[in-house]
Every structure is written in structure tokens, then in C-alpha cells.
Amino acid sequence: MFRPTEAWQYPVFHWLSMLLGLAALVAIGLGVWTYLGDTSESPTYLSLEQPERDIGAIPVGEERCLEFRIHNTYERPLYVHGLTGEVGCGPAWCFEGKQEWPLTVPAYGSAVVQLTLKFNRPVPFEETFGLRVVDALVTRVLPISIRGRGFQPAGAADHR
């Protein structure tokens, strides 16, 4: 008759060790989830003034600076790490951030996010962008909606 010489050779110990390993992984996962929290239920400490803007008509070729004030209601500084969405230059318009990232929003204070928009063609503009922020260890995107239109000034050549 076969007799294992070591305890780990018994099938029961093999399955028990697999079960304990799985339990350890579940415990680690629950710990990380509890530490980081469910972002849908955690409070938001950063807010934007006037996140929706109608900028009206802007002449083609003119750069317009848009400022968005962001407020921090938390006891520590929080950070804006950049923009999301259709950022950069395309055939019809250029949209970019003017400051260095990350932008620090002081504790119980505010900061100004500066963005620039320039039309290359006379087109309507309606876009939603986002500010990627770290809000007390939770990464969020605060939406910004901008609409307006580029127009060709009288007497200027249309370069489509």
C-alpha cells in the first residue's frame, strides 16, 4: 500500500493550500477596494465655476483665452493633471491648455485653468472636454462644455 512520507503529499493538504491561497487573494483584493473606495460614492472636493460656456462668434485666426476657476474644499492640495477629449490642433480649430500640468489647487483655495481656442475655419464649435483631476486619491474627470463658432471677418480671404 502507498504511504506518503510528507504531509504535503496528501491530496487534502494540496486542496487546502489552494483554498488558502485563493482566500488570501480575495482578502488582498477586498483590502485594496476598501482602501481606494468606490469612486461613485466618494465625495468630490473639486468643483468648477461655469463649466458650460457659450463663447459666441470668434474671428478666424484670433486666439481666445478661456479661464475656468476650480475650487478645492479639501484640507490638502489637490491636482489637475491635464485635459481629456479632442485637444490639440485640427483642420478647423486648435484647443489647448496654457499652463504646466499638474496644476496645484491649494487646500481650501482655488486656481485658474487657462485654455486657448483658435478657429482655423469658419465653423460651428461644440465640444465637451474634461479636466483630469486627482481628488483625494480618486482620479476623476470634471466636464467642460464649450460652444461657439468661428467666422470669417468681412474682407478676409477664406482659406478652406
PDB file of C-alpha atoms in Angstrom, residues 2-158:
ATOM      1  CA  PHE A   2       1.183   3.531  -0.863  1.00  0.00           C
ATOM      2  CA  ARG A   3       2.104   5.715   2.107  1.00  0.00           C
ATOM      3  CA  PRO A   4       3.143   9.368   1.548  1.00  0.00           C
ATOM      4  CA  THR A   5       6.186  10.318   3.579  1.00  0.00           C
ATOM      5  CA  GLU A   6       5.487  14.057   3.671  1.00  0.00           C
ATOM      6  CA  ALA A   7       2.290  15.818   4.847  1.00  0.00           C
ATOM      7  CA  TRP A   8       2.036  17.944   1.683  1.00  0.00           C
ATOM      8  CA  GLN A   9       1.712  14.812  -0.410  1.00  0.00           C
ATOM      9  CA  TYR A  10      -1.804  14.140   0.900  1.00  0.00           C
ATOM     10  CA  PRO A  11      -4.472  15.398  -1.573  1.00  0.00           C
ATOM     11  CA  VAL A  12      -6.346  17.134   1.254  1.00  0.00           C
ATOM     12  CA  PHE A  13      -3.358  19.355   2.021  1.00  0.00           C
ATOM     13  CA  HIS A  14      -2.976  20.203  -1.658  1.00  0.00           C
ATOM     14  CA  TRP A  15      -6.580  21.388  -1.920  1.00  0.00           C
ATOM     15  CA  LEU A  16      -6.384  23.160   1.437  1.00  0.00           C
ATOM     16  CA  SER A  17      -3.298  25.112   0.345  1.00  0.00           C
ATOM     17  CA  MET A  18      -5.032  26.096  -2.938  1.00  0.00           C
ATOM     18  CA  LEU A  19      -8.101  27.249  -0.995  1.00  0.00           C
ATOM     19  CA  LEU A  20      -5.995  29.301   1.436  1.00  0.00           C
ATOM     20  CA  GLY A  21      -4.140  30.920  -1.481  1.00  0.00           C
ATOM     21  CA  LEU A  22      -7.429  31.895  -3.107  1.00  0.00           C
ATOM     22  CA  ALA A  23      -8.749  33.284   0.195  1.00  0.00           C
ATOM     23  CA  ALA A  24      -5.576  35.375   0.561  1.00  0.00           C
ATOM     24  CA  LEU A  25      -6.035  36.828  -2.943  1.00  0.00           C
ATOM     25  CA  VAL A  26      -9.669  37.701  -2.216  1.00  0.00           C
ATOM     26  CA  ALA A  27      -8.681  39.349   1.069  1.00  0.00           C
ATOM     27  CA  ILE A  28      -6.000  41.431  -0.662  1.00  0.00           C
ATOM     28  CA  GLY A  29      -8.460  42.467  -3.381  1.00  0.00           C
ATOM     29  CA  LEU A  30     -11.093  43.498  -0.832  1.00  0.00           C
ATOM     30  CA  GLY A  31      -8.471  45.451   1.103  1.00  0.00           C
ATOM     31  CA  VAL A  32      -7.398  47.384  -1.987  1.00  0.00           C
ATOM     32  CA  TRP A  33     -11.023  48.041  -2.979  1.00  0.00           C
ATOM     33  CA  THR A  34     -11.847  49.271   0.539  1.00  0.00           C
ATOM     34  CA  TYR A  35      -8.749  51.484   0.640  1.00  0.00           C
ATOM     35  CA  LEU A  36      -9.348  53.081  -2.741  1.00  0.00           C
ATOM     36  CA  GLY A  37     -13.103  53.115  -2.316  1.00  0.00           C
ATOM     37  CA  ASP A  38     -15.935  53.129  -4.787  1.00  0.00           C
ATOM     38  CA  THR A  39     -15.469  56.352  -6.774  1.00  0.00           C
ATOM     39  CA  SER A  40     -19.195  56.722  -7.418  1.00  0.00           C
ATOM     40  CA  GLU A  41     -19.898  57.070  -3.687  1.00  0.00           C
ATOM     41  CA  SER A  42     -16.849  59.051  -2.539  1.00  0.00           C
ATOM     42  CA  PRO A  43     -17.224  62.819  -2.041  1.00  0.00           C
ATOM     43  CA  THR A  44     -15.985  65.296  -4.626  1.00  0.00           C
ATOM     44  CA  TYR A  45     -13.695  68.016  -3.314  1.00  0.00           C
ATOM     45  CA  LEU A  46     -13.046  69.853  -6.592  1.00  0.00           C
ATOM     46  CA  SER A  47     -15.641  71.886  -8.470  1.00  0.00           C
ATOM     47  CA  LEU A  48     -15.632  74.196 -11.494  1.00  0.00           C
ATOM     48  CA  GLU A  49     -17.247  77.606 -11.820  1.00  0.00           C
ATOM     49  CA  GLN A  50     -19.283  77.849 -15.034  1.00  0.00           C
ATOM     50  CA  PRO A  51     -18.307  74.511 -16.603  1.00  0.00           C
ATOM     51  CA  GLU A  52     -20.599  75.262 -19.596  1.00  0.00           C
ATOM     52  CA  ARG A  53     -19.765  78.245 -21.788  1.00  0.00           C
ATOM     53  CA  ASP A  54     -21.147  79.818 -24.928  1.00  0.00           C
ATOM     54  CA  ILE A  55     -18.269  81.893 -26.280  1.00  0.00           C
ATOM     55  CA  GLY A  56     -20.213  83.336 -29.223  1.00  0.00           C
ATOM     56  CA  ALA A  57     -18.513  84.191 -32.504  1.00  0.00           C
ATOM     57  CA  ILE A  58     -14.727  84.428 -32.798  1.00  0.00           C
ATOM     58  CA  PRO A  59     -12.924  85.654 -35.933  1.00  0.00           C
ATOM     59  CA  VAL A  60     -10.884  83.020 -37.765  1.00  0.00           C
ATOM     60  CA  GLY A  61      -7.222  83.267 -36.729  1.00  0.00           C
ATOM     61  CA  GLU A  62      -7.901  85.056 -33.417  1.00  0.00           C
ATOM     62  CA  GLU A  63      -6.870  83.185 -30.286  1.00  0.00           C
ATOM     63  CA  ARG A  64      -9.331  83.355 -27.380  1.00  0.00           C
ATOM     64  CA  CYS A  65      -8.233  82.609 -23.809  1.00  0.00           C
ATOM     65  CA  LEU A  66     -10.821  80.878 -21.625  1.00  0.00           C
ATOM     66  CA  GLU A  67     -10.403  80.750 -17.864  1.00  0.00           C
ATOM     67  CA  PHE A  68     -12.075  78.227 -15.594  1.00  0.00           C
ATOM     68  CA  ARG A  69     -11.796  78.649 -11.833  1.00  0.00           C
ATOM     69  CA  ILE A  70     -11.556  75.379  -9.939  1.00  0.00           C
ATOM     70  CA  HIS A  71     -12.253  75.234  -6.170  1.00  0.00           C
ATOM     71  CA  ASN A  72     -10.836  72.820  -3.584  1.00  0.00           C
ATOM     72  CA  THR A  73     -12.861  72.147  -0.408  1.00  0.00           C
ATOM     73  CA  TYR A  74     -10.371  69.581   0.912  1.00  0.00           C
ATOM     74  CA  GLU A  75      -7.813  70.049   3.699  1.00  0.00           C
ATOM     75  CA  ARG A  76      -4.880  69.224   1.396  1.00  0.00           C
ATOM     76  CA  PRO A  77      -3.810  70.453  -2.043  1.00  0.00           C
ATOM     77  CA  LEU A  78      -5.320  68.584  -4.987  1.00  0.00           C
ATOM     78  CA  TYR A  79      -4.074  68.399  -8.580  1.00  0.00           C
ATOM     79  CA  VAL A  80      -5.333  68.853 -12.133  1.00  0.00           C
ATOM     80  CA  HIS A  81      -3.282  66.575 -14.401  1.00  0.00           C
ATOM     81  CA  GLY A  82      -4.447  67.656 -17.843  1.00  0.00           C
ATOM     82  CA  LEU A  83      -7.220  67.655 -20.412  1.00  0.00           C
ATOM     83  CA  THR A  84      -9.211  64.841 -21.973  1.00  0.00           C
ATOM     84  CA  GLY A  85     -11.125  64.916 -25.262  1.00  0.00           C
ATOM     85  CA  GLU A  86     -10.306  66.402 -28.664  1.00  0.00           C
ATOM     86  CA  VAL A  87      -7.369  68.514 -27.514  1.00  0.00           C
ATOM     87  CA  GLY A  88      -4.741  69.937 -29.857  1.00  0.00           C
ATOM     88  CA  CYS A  89      -4.896  71.329 -33.377  1.00  0.00           C
ATOM     89  CA  GLY A  90      -7.042  70.062 -36.203  1.00  0.00           C
ATOM     90  CA  PRO A  91      -8.041  71.491 -39.581  1.00  0.00           C
ATOM     91  CA  ALA A  92     -10.893  73.571 -38.121  1.00  0.00           C
ATOM     92  CA  TRP A  93      -9.635  74.688 -34.677  1.00  0.00           C
ATOM     93  CA  CYS A  94      -6.922  74.470 -32.008  1.00  0.00           C
ATOM     94  CA  PHE A  95      -7.789  73.885 -28.341  1.00  0.00           C
ATOM     95  CA  GLU A  96      -5.046  73.614 -25.716  1.00  0.00           C
ATOM     96  CA  GLY A  97      -4.182  74.227 -22.084  1.00  0.00           C
ATOM     97  CA  LYS A  98      -1.855  77.177 -21.411  1.00  0.00           C
ATOM     98  CA  GLN A  99      -0.349  76.149 -18.067  1.00  0.00           C
ATOM     99  CA  GLU A 100       2.003  73.408 -16.975  1.00  0.00           C
ATOM    100  CA  TRP A 101       0.478  70.179 -15.680  1.00  0.00           C
ATOM    101  CA  PRO A 102      -0.104  69.180 -12.955  1.00  0.00           C
ATOM    102  CA  LEU A 103      -1.805  72.338 -11.731  1.00  0.00           C
ATOM    103  CA  THR A 104      -1.944  72.544  -7.924  1.00  0.00           C
ATOM    104  CA  VAL A 105      -5.230  73.639  -6.340  1.00  0.00           C
ATOM    105  CA  PRO A 106      -4.356  74.727  -2.768  1.00  0.00           C
ATOM    106  CA  ALA A 107      -6.206  73.428   0.292  1.00  0.00           C
ATOM    107  CA  TYR A 108      -9.499  75.332   0.754  1.00  0.00           C
ATOM    108  CA  GLY A 109      -8.466  77.535  -2.166  1.00  0.00           C
ATOM    109  CA  SER A 110      -8.847  77.865  -5.901  1.00  0.00           C
ATOM    110  CA  ALA A 111      -6.788  78.011  -9.065  1.00  0.00           C
ATOM    111  CA  VAL A 112      -7.434  79.105 -12.634  1.00  0.00           C
ATOM    112  CA  VAL A 113      -7.208  76.710 -15.555  1.00  0.00           C
ATOM    113  CA  GLN A 114      -6.376  78.620 -18.747  1.00  0.00           C
ATOM    114  CA  LEU A 115      -7.351  77.185 -22.108  1.00  0.00           C
ATOM    115  CA  THR A 116      -6.978  78.658 -25.589  1.00  0.00           C
ATOM    116  CA  LEU A 117      -9.231  78.262 -28.593  1.00  0.00           C
ATOM    117  CA  LYS A 118      -8.419  79.446 -32.123  1.00  0.00           C
ATOM    118  CA  PHE A 119     -10.524  78.838 -35.219  1.00  0.00           C
ATOM    119  CA  ASN A 120      -8.738  77.995 -38.466  1.00  0.00           C
ATOM    120  CA  ARG A 121     -12.001  77.939 -40.450  1.00  0.00           C
ATOM    121  CA  PRO A 122     -15.452  79.476 -40.085  1.00  0.00           C
ATOM    122  CA  VAL A 123     -17.204  76.521 -38.455  1.00  0.00           C
ATOM    123  CA  PRO A 124     -19.551  75.932 -35.523  1.00  0.00           C
ATOM    124  CA  PHE A 125     -17.922  74.539 -32.396  1.00  0.00           C
ATOM    125  CA  GLU A 126     -19.499  72.439 -29.664  1.00  0.00           C
ATOM    126  CA  GLU A 127     -17.277  70.120 -27.664  1.00  0.00           C
ATOM    127  CA  THR A 128     -17.097  68.607 -24.213  1.00  0.00           C
ATOM    128  CA  PHE A 129     -13.645  68.271 -22.726  1.00  0.00           C
ATOM    129  CA  GLY A 130     -12.578  67.124 -19.323  1.00  0.00           C
ATOM    130  CA  LEU A 131     -10.127  68.123 -16.659  1.00  0.00           C
ATOM    131  CA  ARG A 132      -8.395  65.016 -15.310  1.00  0.00           C
ATOM    132  CA  VAL A 133      -8.097  65.572 -11.551  1.00  0.00           C
ATOM    133  CA  VAL A 134      -6.863  63.593  -8.574  1.00  0.00           C
ATOM    134  CA  ASP A 135      -9.438  64.231  -5.873  1.00  0.00           C
ATOM    135  CA  ALA A 136      -8.240  62.755  -2.525  1.00  0.00           C
ATOM    136  CA  LEU A 137      -6.701  59.625  -4.148  1.00  0.00           C
ATOM    137  CA  VAL A 138      -9.551  59.180  -6.644  1.00  0.00           C
ATOM    138  CA  THR A 139      -8.988  60.107 -10.289  1.00  0.00           C
ATOM    139  CA  ARG A 140     -11.977  61.872 -11.857  1.00  0.00           C
ATOM    140  CA  VAL A 141     -12.800  63.864 -14.956  1.00  0.00           C
ATOM    141  CA  LEU A 142     -14.613  67.184 -14.491  1.00  0.00           C
ATOM    142  CA  PRO A 143     -16.500  68.001 -17.719  1.00  0.00           C
ATOM    143  CA  ILE A 144     -16.205  71.349 -19.531  1.00  0.00           C
ATOM    144  CA  SER A 145     -18.638  72.150 -22.367  1.00  0.00           C
ATOM    145  CA  ILE A 146     -17.829  74.932 -24.815  1.00  0.00           C
ATOM    146  CA  ARG A 147     -19.799  76.092 -27.817  1.00  0.00           C
ATOM    147  CA  GLY A 148     -19.376  78.924 -30.258  1.00  0.00           C
ATOM    148  CA  ARG A 149     -18.451  79.490 -33.871  1.00  0.00           C
ATOM    149  CA  GLY A 150     -15.636  80.790 -35.954  1.00  0.00           C
ATOM    150  CA  PHE A 151     -16.477  83.420 -38.565  1.00  0.00           C
ATOM    151  CA  GLN A 152     -14.599  84.938 -41.459  1.00  0.00           C
ATOM    152  CA  PRO A 153     -14.268  88.721 -40.958  1.00  0.00           C
ATOM    153  CA  ALA A 154     -15.516  90.873 -43.831  1.00  0.00           C
ATOM    154  CA  GLY A 155     -12.863  91.387 -46.461  1.00  0.00           C
ATOM    155  CA  ALA A 156     -10.675  88.496 -45.243  1.00  0.00           C
ATOM    156  CA  ALA A 157      -9.849  85.625 -47.574  1.00  0.00           C
ATOM    157  CA  ASP A 158     -11.428  82.256 -46.791  1.00  0.00           C
TER     158      ASP A 158
END
